[in-house]
């Protein structure tokens, strides 16, 4: 990625990592102590993995876009990252996408075992909710706002979000649901948590209904762009670049944008979705330059 936007995106990601990673490290220690033995170790292993932290950066970007200034927003980013971490642990299980590498390391079920990784994944859902509740208290927000935020986070993980999308994704293996079906899978499997990240940042910053709507439109298109870019990377990058097994989509006969449109067509679609996402921010009055830069990064990234 070239141009001034690259620096803005990297600054937002750096700031998000700075606010989120120490919290994730503390959570890893706490869960290891609470659950002990193998389960505690598996939970800590999952939490200690190093991702790009795009979702915490979206939380932070949306929060700052509506004028939020409190570093305790890092706790909201951590809550979203914990949900994302749980989804990766389960996604890699043999009954799902069956992968042995993630974020440059063996997957949780390979290091421990399938029952332990399955339990650890489910337990991370409650860790995420506890983390969110603490962050909301630190931010001085009301229980009413906590209720709204918990609803947004849990809905993104449920039947209309990750679980529903993953289910459709598994069912579509070896078939072609067409672009409309694929869009629905991607929007739920990946897009829902990206929308939740922006929505949580906005709610934490006490955004107006209008601001929430603009950020949700941005996030909806960006969430799809993110998964289309992921499809392209799976087909074009190496396992070392990705930190997981490249070419897995083709091996599993997954339904992807690359399968539907080819690599070049999928690249163009990711760009178009990203451009549509950032266009929602035009004239909104939001302080959204870092979010725009992050959107460009999301389709230009190499891992
Ligand atoms: C019970 C059916 C059922 C499902 C459980 C596992 C699951 C819920 C949902 C899968 C959601 C999932 C893993 C979607 C893929 C999202 C995606 C593109 C992940 C990669 O995100 P990056 O690139 O990864 O941000 P890092 O490692 O950088 O955080």
mmCIF file of C-alpha atoms and ligand atoms in Angstrom:
data_model
loop_
_atom_site.group_PDB
_atom_site.id
_atom_site.type_symbol
_atom_site.label_atom_id
_atom_site.label_comp_id
_atom_site.label_asym_id
_atom_site.label_seq_id
_atom_site.Cartn_x
_atom_site.Cartn_y
_atom_site.Cartn_z
ATOM 1 C CA UNK A 1 0.000 0.000 0.000
ATOM 2 C CA UNK A 2 1.362 3.440 -0.886
ATOM 3 C CA UNK A 3 0.357 7.053 -0.198
ATOM 4 C CA UNK A 4 -0.483 9.003 2.950
ATOM 5 C CA UNK A 5 -3.390 6.701 3.887
ATOM 6 C CA UNK A 6 -0.951 3.847 4.650
ATOM 7 C CA UNK A 7 0.536 5.814 7.566
ATOM 8 C CA UNK A 8 -2.911 6.692 8.935
ATOM 9 C CA UNK A 9 -4.018 3.057 8.878
ATOM 10 C CA UNK A 10 -0.813 1.862 10.528
ATOM 11 C CA UNK A 11 -1.160 4.553 13.240
ATOM 12 C CA UNK A 12 -4.735 3.463 14.005
ATOM 13 C CA UNK A 13 -3.729 -0.223 14.106
ATOM 14 C CA UNK A 14 -0.732 0.595 16.352
ATOM 15 C CA UNK A 15 -2.879 2.609 18.729
ATOM 16 C CA UNK A 16 -5.475 -0.188 18.817
ATOM 17 C CA UNK A 17 -2.786 -2.790 19.546
ATOM 18 C CA UNK A 18 -1.376 -0.582 22.304
ATOM 19 C CA UNK A 19 -4.801 -0.288 23.958
ATOM 20 C CA UNK A 20 -5.924 -3.884 23.373
ATOM 21 C CA UNK A 21 -2.948 -6.213 23.645
ATOM 22 C CA UNK A 22 -2.046 -5.535 27.296
ATOM 23 C CA UNK A 23 -5.694 -6.249 28.195
ATOM 24 C CA UNK A 24 -5.630 -9.507 26.231
ATOM 25 C CA UNK A 25 -2.383 -10.475 27.996
ATOM 26 C CA UNK A 26 -3.990 -9.811 31.408
ATOM 27 C CA UNK A 27 -7.050 -11.839 30.379
ATOM 28 C CA UNK A 28 -4.805 -14.734 29.329
ATOM 29 C CA UNK A 29 -3.168 -14.745 32.763
ATOM 30 C CA UNK A 30 -6.525 -14.510 34.535
ATOM 31 C CA UNK A 31 -8.179 -17.361 32.625
ATOM 32 C CA UNK A 32 -5.111 -19.581 32.987
ATOM 33 C CA UNK A 33 -5.247 -19.041 36.760
ATOM 34 C CA UNK A 34 -9.040 -19.499 36.944
ATOM 35 C CA UNK A 35 -9.312 -22.688 34.874
ATOM 36 C CA UNK A 36 -5.882 -24.190 35.546
ATOM 37 C CA UNK A 37 -4.311 -27.212 33.894
ATOM 38 C CA UNK A 38 -4.951 -27.964 30.263
ATOM 39 C CA UNK A 39 -8.131 -25.914 29.756
ATOM 40 C CA UNK A 40 -6.567 -22.781 31.281
ATOM 41 C CA UNK A 41 -3.463 -23.273 29.155
ATOM 42 C CA UNK A 42 -5.548 -23.677 25.987
ATOM 43 C CA UNK A 43 -7.539 -20.507 26.761
ATOM 44 C CA UNK A 44 -4.337 -18.554 27.377
ATOM 45 C CA UNK A 45 -2.766 -19.977 24.201
ATOM 46 C CA UNK A 46 -5.731 -18.790 22.121
ATOM 47 C CA UNK A 47 -5.719 -15.326 23.722
ATOM 48 C CA UNK A 48 -1.958 -14.894 23.303
ATOM 49 C CA UNK A 49 -2.030 -15.270 19.510
ATOM 50 C CA UNK A 50 -1.022 -12.232 17.495
ATOM 51 C CA UNK A 51 -3.537 -11.058 14.913
ATOM 52 C CA UNK A 52 -3.647 -7.834 12.927
ATOM 53 C CA UNK A 53 -6.213 -6.361 15.360
ATOM 54 C CA UNK A 54 -8.378 -4.932 12.588
ATOM 55 C CA UNK A 55 -11.560 -5.215 14.689
ATOM 56 C CA UNK A 56 -10.164 -3.324 17.719
ATOM 57 C CA UNK A 57 -8.916 -0.694 15.229
ATOM 58 C CA UNK A 58 -12.461 -0.386 13.844
ATOM 59 C CA UNK A 59 -13.847 0.011 17.379
ATOM 60 C CA UNK A 60 -11.272 2.720 18.071
ATOM 61 C CA UNK A 61 -11.710 4.404 14.686
ATOM 62 C CA UNK A 62 -15.490 4.586 15.059
ATOM 63 C CA UNK A 63 -15.170 5.817 18.674
ATOM 64 C CA UNK A 64 -12.744 8.562 17.700
ATOM 65 C CA UNK A 65 -14.804 9.435 14.612
ATOM 66 C CA UNK A 66 -17.661 10.499 16.914
ATOM 67 C CA UNK A 67 -15.322 12.356 19.284
ATOM 68 C CA UNK A 68 -14.465 9.650 21.861
ATOM 69 C CA UNK A 69 -11.233 10.226 23.773
ATOM 70 C CA UNK A 70 -11.094 7.725 26.659
ATOM 71 C CA UNK A 71 -8.363 5.035 26.337
ATOM 72 C CA UNK A 72 -10.663 2.631 28.189
ATOM 73 C CA UNK A 73 -12.190 2.032 24.725
ATOM 74 C CA UNK A 74 -9.367 -0.530 24.441
ATOM 75 C CA UNK A 75 -11.476 -2.804 26.640
ATOM 76 C CA UNK A 76 -14.283 -2.747 24.064
ATOM 77 C CA UNK A 77 -11.743 -3.584 21.355
ATOM 78 C CA UNK A 78 -10.478 -6.449 23.508
ATOM 79 C CA UNK A 79 -14.022 -7.815 23.925
ATOM 80 C CA UNK A 80 -14.513 -7.884 20.149
ATOM 81 C CA UNK A 81 -11.095 -9.458 19.650
ATOM 82 C CA UNK A 82 -11.962 -12.187 22.166
ATOM 83 C CA UNK A 83 -15.099 -13.047 20.151
ATOM 84 C CA UNK A 84 -12.986 -13.069 16.975
ATOM 85 C CA UNK A 85 -10.412 -15.310 18.701
ATOM 86 C CA UNK A 86 -13.128 -17.758 19.746
ATOM 87 C CA UNK A 87 -14.397 -17.871 16.158
ATOM 88 C CA UNK A 88 -10.924 -18.681 14.838
ATOM 89 C CA UNK A 89 -10.448 -21.506 17.385
ATOM 90 C CA UNK A 90 -13.751 -23.074 16.308
ATOM 91 C CA UNK A 91 -13.301 -22.310 12.604
ATOM 92 C CA UNK A 92 -10.080 -24.350 12.595
ATOM 93 C CA UNK A 93 -11.652 -27.444 14.194
ATOM 94 C CA UNK A 94 -11.797 -30.658 12.125
ATOM 95 C CA UNK A 95 -15.608 -30.429 11.909
ATOM 96 C CA UNK A 96 -15.337 -26.962 10.358
ATOM 97 C CA UNK A 97 -12.460 -25.753 8.147
ATOM 98 C CA UNK A 98 -10.007 -28.252 9.654
ATOM 99 C CA UNK A 99 -6.741 -26.322 9.677
ATOM 100 C CA UNK A 100 -3.575 -26.965 11.647
ATOM 101 C CA UNK A 101 -2.020 -23.494 11.342
ATOM 102 C CA UNK A 102 -3.333 -20.087 12.436
ATOM 103 C CA UNK A 103 -1.537 -16.824 13.003
ATOM 104 C CA UNK A 104 1.757 -18.534 12.290
ATOM 105 C CA UNK A 105 1.353 -21.213 14.972
ATOM 106 C CA UNK A 106 -0.291 -24.623 15.341
ATOM 107 C CA UNK A 107 -4.027 -24.269 15.978
ATOM 108 C CA UNK A 108 -5.405 -24.669 19.502
ATOM 109 C CA UNK A 109 -6.872 -28.149 18.871
ATOM 110 C CA UNK A 110 -3.536 -29.341 17.454
ATOM 111 C CA UNK A 111 -1.573 -28.180 20.506
ATOM 112 C CA UNK A 112 -4.213 -29.397 22.990
ATOM 113 C CA UNK A 113 -7.036 -31.541 21.583
ATOM 114 C CA UNK A 114 -10.418 -31.103 19.928
ATOM 115 C CA UNK A 115 -12.601 -31.298 23.091
ATOM 116 C CA UNK A 116 -10.325 -28.840 24.916
ATOM 117 C CA UNK A 117 -10.259 -26.378 22.008
ATOM 118 C CA UNK A 118 -14.051 -26.658 21.676
ATOM 119 C CA UNK A 119 -14.578 -25.908 25.368
ATOM 120 C CA UNK A 120 -12.021 -23.100 25.325
ATOM 121 C CA UNK A 121 -13.808 -21.500 22.359
ATOM 122 C CA UNK A 122 -17.192 -21.483 24.080
ATOM 123 C CA UNK A 123 -15.711 -20.164 27.326
ATOM 124 C CA UNK A 124 -14.238 -17.212 25.441
ATOM 125 C CA UNK A 125 -17.774 -15.972 24.715
ATOM 126 C CA UNK A 126 -18.383 -15.305 28.407
ATOM 127 C CA UNK A 127 -14.873 -13.858 28.762
ATOM 128 C CA UNK A 128 -15.799 -11.401 25.992
ATOM 129 C CA UNK A 129 -19.011 -10.321 27.722
ATOM 130 C CA UNK A 130 -17.231 -9.830 31.064
ATOM 131 C CA UNK A 131 -14.541 -7.810 29.281
ATOM 132 C CA UNK A 132 -17.180 -5.645 27.614
ATOM 133 C CA UNK A 133 -18.965 -5.015 30.916
ATOM 134 C CA UNK A 134 -15.729 -3.915 32.593
ATOM 135 C CA UNK A 135 -14.872 -1.615 29.715
ATOM 136 C CA UNK A 136 -18.315 -0.004 29.781
ATOM 137 C CA UNK A 137 -17.889 0.675 33.505
ATOM 138 C CA UNK A 138 -14.410 2.143 32.927
ATOM 139 C CA UNK A 139 -15.874 4.366 30.209
ATOM 140 C CA UNK A 140 -18.500 5.644 32.658
ATOM 141 C CA UNK A 141 -21.386 4.499 30.450
ATOM 142 C CA UNK A 142 -24.828 3.573 31.753
ATOM 143 C CA UNK A 143 -26.184 0.033 32.235
ATOM 144 C CA UNK A 144 -28.643 0.865 29.445
ATOM 145 C CA UNK A 145 -25.763 1.421 27.014
ATOM 146 C CA UNK A 146 -24.093 -1.787 28.258
ATOM 147 C CA UNK A 147 -27.332 -3.611 27.418
ATOM 148 C CA UNK A 148 -27.334 -2.177 23.903
ATOM 149 C CA UNK A 149 -23.656 -2.956 23.387
ATOM 150 C CA UNK A 150 -23.963 -6.529 24.697
ATOM 151 C CA UNK A 151 -26.903 -7.011 22.324
ATOM 152 C CA UNK A 152 -24.843 -5.790 19.365
ATOM 153 C CA UNK A 153 -21.892 -8.051 20.223
ATOM 154 C CA UNK A 154 -23.901 -11.192 20.933
ATOM 155 C CA UNK A 155 -26.153 -10.748 17.911
ATOM 156 C CA UNK A 156 -23.071 -10.564 15.689
ATOM 157 C CA UNK A 157 -21.974 -13.924 17.074
ATOM 158 C CA UNK A 158 -25.356 -15.609 16.642
ATOM 159 C CA UNK A 159 -27.689 -17.038 14.032
ATOM 160 C CA UNK A 160 -27.864 -13.777 12.041
ATOM 161 C CA UNK A 161 -24.092 -13.402 12.348
ATOM 162 C CA UNK A 162 -21.086 -15.671 12.640
ATOM 163 C CA UNK A 163 -22.802 -18.934 13.552
ATOM 164 C CA UNK A 164 -25.470 -18.568 10.859
ATOM 165 C CA UNK A 165 -22.897 -17.466 8.267
ATOM 166 C CA UNK A 166 -20.515 -20.285 9.112
ATOM 167 C CA UNK A 167 -23.353 -22.767 8.863
ATOM 168 C CA UNK A 168 -24.296 -21.509 5.383
ATOM 169 C CA UNK A 169 -20.617 -21.501 4.423
ATOM 170 C CA UNK A 170 -20.218 -25.166 5.404
ATOM 171 C CA UNK A 171 -23.412 -26.098 3.573
ATOM 172 C CA UNK A 172 -22.191 -24.338 0.424
ATOM 173 C CA UNK A 173 -19.000 -26.428 0.159
ATOM 174 C CA UNK A 174 -18.890 -28.074 -3.259
ATOM 175 C CA UNK A 175 -21.815 -25.968 -4.508
ATOM 176 C CA UNK A 176 -22.239 -22.547 -6.044
ATOM 177 C CA UNK A 177 -24.785 -20.409 -4.194
ATOM 178 C CA UNK A 178 -24.290 -17.613 -6.754
ATOM 179 C CA UNK A 179 -23.210 -14.084 -5.896
ATOM 180 C CA UNK A 180 -26.388 -13.293 -3.944
ATOM 181 C CA UNK A 181 -26.016 -16.385 -1.766
ATOM 182 C CA UNK A 182 -22.315 -15.786 -1.331
ATOM 183 C CA UNK A 183 -22.899 -12.199 -0.293
ATOM 184 C CA UNK A 184 -25.303 -13.419 2.420
ATOM 185 C CA UNK A 185 -22.734 -15.936 3.695
ATOM 186 C CA UNK A 186 -19.899 -13.397 3.796
ATOM 187 C CA UNK A 187 -22.052 -10.664 5.327
ATOM 188 C CA UNK A 188 -23.030 -12.945 8.199
ATOM 189 C CA UNK A 189 -19.830 -14.968 8.704
ATOM 190 C CA UNK A 190 -17.386 -12.052 8.583
ATOM 191 C CA UNK A 191 -19.341 -8.853 8.050
ATOM 192 C CA UNK A 192 -21.468 -9.073 11.184
ATOM 193 C CA UNK A 193 -18.524 -8.780 13.599
ATOM 194 C CA UNK A 194 -17.029 -5.948 11.564
ATOM 195 C CA UNK A 195 -20.340 -4.100 11.745
ATOM 196 C CA UNK A 196 -20.490 -4.820 15.472
ATOM 197 C CA UNK A 197 -16.981 -3.408 15.957
ATOM 198 C CA UNK A 198 -17.999 -0.088 14.373
ATOM 199 C CA UNK A 199 -21.368 -0.095 16.135
ATOM 200 C CA UNK A 200 -19.755 -0.666 19.527
ATOM 201 C CA UNK A 201 -17.243 2.137 18.966
ATOM 202 C CA UNK A 202 -20.099 4.447 18.003
ATOM 203 C CA UNK A 203 -22.281 3.483 20.987
ATOM 204 C CA UNK A 204 -19.324 3.882 23.366
ATOM 205 C CA UNK A 205 -18.806 7.383 21.952
ATOM 206 C CA UNK A 206 -22.499 8.209 22.497
ATOM 207 C CA UNK A 207 -23.011 8.706 18.774
ATOM 208 C CA UNK A 208 -26.252 10.129 17.419
ATOM 209 C CA UNK A 209 -28.687 7.869 15.547
ATOM 210 C CA UNK A 210 -27.530 9.505 12.288
ATOM 211 C CA UNK A 211 -23.855 8.837 13.051
ATOM 212 C CA UNK A 212 -24.629 5.225 13.976
ATOM 213 C CA UNK A 213 -26.443 4.776 10.668
ATOM 214 C CA UNK A 214 -23.561 6.201 8.616
ATOM 215 C CA UNK A 215 -21.009 4.022 10.407
ATOM 216 C CA UNK A 216 -23.203 0.952 9.964
ATOM 217 C CA UNK A 217 -23.459 1.533 6.201
ATOM 218 C CA UNK A 218 -19.691 1.994 6.060
ATOM 219 C CA UNK A 219 -19.124 -1.200 8.057
ATOM 220 C CA UNK A 220 -21.599 -3.284 6.022
ATOM 221 C CA UNK A 221 -19.774 -2.642 2.758
ATOM 222 C CA UNK A 222 -16.378 -2.860 4.451
ATOM 223 C CA UNK A 223 -17.207 -6.223 6.052
ATOM 224 C CA UNK A 224 -17.944 -7.687 2.631
ATOM 225 C CA UNK A 225 -14.823 -6.069 1.168
ATOM 226 C CA UNK A 226 -12.816 -7.653 3.999
ATOM 227 C CA UNK A 227 -14.025 -11.183 3.216
ATOM 228 C CA UNK A 228 -13.627 -10.745 -0.558
ATOM 229 C CA UNK A 229 -10.021 -9.609 0.063
ATOM 230 C CA UNK A 230 -9.611 -12.660 2.318
ATOM 231 C CA UNK A 231 -10.827 -14.909 -0.533
ATOM 232 C CA UNK A 232 -8.242 -13.312 -2.856
ATOM 233 C CA UNK A 233 -5.440 -13.751 -0.307
ATOM 234 C CA UNK A 234 -6.331 -17.399 0.234
ATOM 235 C CA UNK A 235 -5.894 -17.953 -3.507
ATOM 236 C CA UNK A 236 -2.805 -15.803 -4.067
ATOM 237 C CA UNK A 237 -0.676 -15.494 -0.903
ATOM 238 C CA UNK A 238 1.651 -18.067 0.652
ATOM 239 C CA UNK A 239 1.038 -19.944 3.905
ATOM 240 C CA UNK A 240 3.964 -18.031 5.453
ATOM 241 C CA UNK A 241 2.401 -14.675 4.529
ATOM 242 C CA UNK A 242 -1.009 -15.747 5.835
ATOM 243 C CA UNK A 243 0.169 -17.599 8.952
ATOM 244 C CA UNK A 244 -2.304 -20.351 7.977
ATOM 245 C CA UNK A 245 -2.623 -22.874 5.171
ATOM 246 C CA UNK A 246 -3.003 -21.041 1.860
ATOM 247 C CA UNK A 247 -5.297 -22.468 -0.808
ATOM 248 C CA UNK A 248 -7.623 -23.969 1.787
ATOM 249 C CA UNK A 249 -10.752 -22.573 0.078
ATOM 250 C CA UNK A 250 -10.002 -24.423 -3.164
ATOM 251 C CA UNK A 251 -9.018 -27.593 -1.261
ATOM 252 C CA UNK A 252 -12.387 -27.567 0.546
ATOM 253 C CA UNK A 253 -14.284 -26.528 -2.613
ATOM 254 C CA UNK A 254 -15.488 -23.448 -0.736
ATOM 255 C CA UNK A 255 -17.829 -21.026 -2.271
ATOM 256 C CA UNK A 256 -15.791 -17.804 -2.653
ATOM 257 C CA UNK A 257 -15.651 -14.640 -4.735
ATOM 258 C CA UNK A 258 -12.548 -16.043 -6.434
ATOM 259 C CA UNK A 259 -14.511 -19.149 -7.429
ATOM 260 C CA UNK A 260 -17.334 -16.946 -8.760
ATOM 261 C CA UNK A 261 -15.380 -14.094 -10.377
ATOM 262 C CA UNK A 262 -11.755 -15.218 -10.684
ATOM 263 C CA UNK A 263 -8.862 -13.498 -8.870
ATOM 264 C CA UNK A 264 -8.973 -10.283 -10.892
ATOM 265 C CA UNK A 265 -12.754 -10.017 -10.708
ATOM 266 C CA UNK A 266 -12.696 -10.589 -6.944
ATOM 267 C CA UNK A 267 -9.975 -7.945 -6.530
ATOM 268 C CA UNK A 268 -12.086 -5.444 -8.462
ATOM 269 C CA UNK A 269 -15.135 -6.329 -6.334
ATOM 270 C CA UNK A 270 -13.178 -5.792 -3.093
ATOM 271 C CA UNK A 271 -12.001 -2.379 -4.339
ATOM 272 C CA UNK A 272 -15.526 -1.392 -5.419
ATOM 273 C CA UNK A 273 -17.009 -2.427 -2.065
ATOM 274 C CA UNK A 274 -14.315 -0.504 -0.204
ATOM 275 C CA UNK A 275 -14.914 2.613 -2.329
ATOM 276 C CA UNK A 276 -18.642 2.305 -1.623
ATOM 277 C CA UNK A 277 -17.895 1.921 2.097
ATOM 278 C CA UNK A 278 -15.818 5.091 2.332
ATOM 279 C CA UNK A 279 -18.317 7.036 0.195
ATOM 280 C CA UNK A 280 -20.869 6.643 3.043
ATOM 281 C CA UNK A 281 -18.536 8.783 5.175
ATOM 282 C CA UNK A 282 -18.525 11.688 2.703
ATOM 283 C CA UNK A 283 -20.252 14.752 4.076
ATOM 284 C CA UNK A 284 -21.026 12.986 7.359
ATOM 285 C CA UNK A 285 -19.021 15.407 9.482
ATOM 286 C CA UNK A 286 -17.329 12.458 11.199
ATOM 287 C CA UNK A 287 -13.598 12.620 11.979
ATOM 288 C CA UNK A 288 -13.165 9.568 9.808
ATOM 289 C CA UNK A 289 -9.760 9.923 8.063
ATOM 290 C CA UNK A 290 -8.249 6.979 10.017
ATOM 291 C CA UNK A 291 -11.281 4.790 9.222
ATOM 292 C CA UNK A 292 -10.955 5.633 5.533
ATOM 293 C CA UNK A 293 -7.266 4.711 5.654
ATOM 294 C CA UNK A 294 -8.069 1.446 7.427
ATOM 295 C CA UNK A 295 -10.609 0.606 4.718
ATOM 296 C CA UNK A 296 -7.903 1.040 2.046
ATOM 297 C CA UNK A 297 -5.521 -1.106 4.107
ATOM 298 C CA UNK A 298 -8.141 -3.861 4.395
ATOM 299 C CA UNK A 299 -8.275 -4.414 0.640
ATOM 300 C CA UNK A 300 -4.560 -3.792 0.002
ATOM 301 C CA UNK A 301 -3.183 -5.981 2.823
ATOM 302 C CA UNK A 302 -0.917 -8.921 2.128
ATOM 303 C CA UNK A 303 -1.813 -11.058 5.171
HETATM 304 C C1 LIG B 1 -21.275 -23.423 15.460
HETATM 305 C C2 LIG B 1 -21.670 -23.354 12.931
HETATM 306 C C3 LIG B 1 -20.987 -22.810 14.152
HETATM 307 C C4 LIG B 1 -20.123 -21.758 13.992
HETATM 308 C C5 LIG B 1 -19.264 -21.140 15.039
HETATM 309 C C6 LIG B 1 -16.568 -20.635 13.861
HETATM 310 C C7 LIG B 1 -17.682 -19.688 13.706
HETATM 311 C C8 LIG B 1 -18.835 -19.741 14.646
HETATM 312 C C9 LIG B 1 -17.674 -18.753 12.769
HETATM 313 C C10 LIG B 1 -16.571 -18.549 11.806
HETATM 314 C C11 LIG B 1 -16.303 -17.085 11.644
HETATM 315 C C12 LIG B 1 -15.004 -16.845 10.913
HETATM 316 C C13 LIG B 1 -13.770 -17.442 11.449
HETATM 317 C C14 LIG B 1 -14.996 -16.079 9.817
HETATM 318 C C15 LIG B 1 -13.768 -15.743 9.049
HETATM 319 C C16 LIG B 1 -13.391 -14.337 9.347
HETATM 320 C C17 LIG B 1 -12.008 -14.004 8.875
HETATM 321 C C18 LIG B 1 -11.836 -13.512 7.489
HETATM 322 C C19 LIG B 1 -10.987 -14.170 9.707
HETATM 323 C C20 LIG B 1 -9.627 -13.692 9.494
HETATM 324 O O1 LIG B 1 -9.564 -12.397 10.094
HETATM 325 P P1 LIG B 1 -8.229 -11.556 10.141
HETATM 326 O O2 LIG B 1 -7.599 -11.532 8.796
HETATM 327 O O3 LIG B 1 -7.342 -12.459 11.091
HETATM 328 O O4 LIG B 1 -8.518 -10.240 10.767
HETATM 329 P P2 LIG B 1 -6.281 -12.024 12.226
HETATM 330 O O5 LIG B 1 -5.559 -13.316 12.510
HETATM 331 O O6 LIG B 1 -5.376 -10.972 11.650
HETATM 332 O O7 LIG B 1 -7.054 -11.543 13.380
#
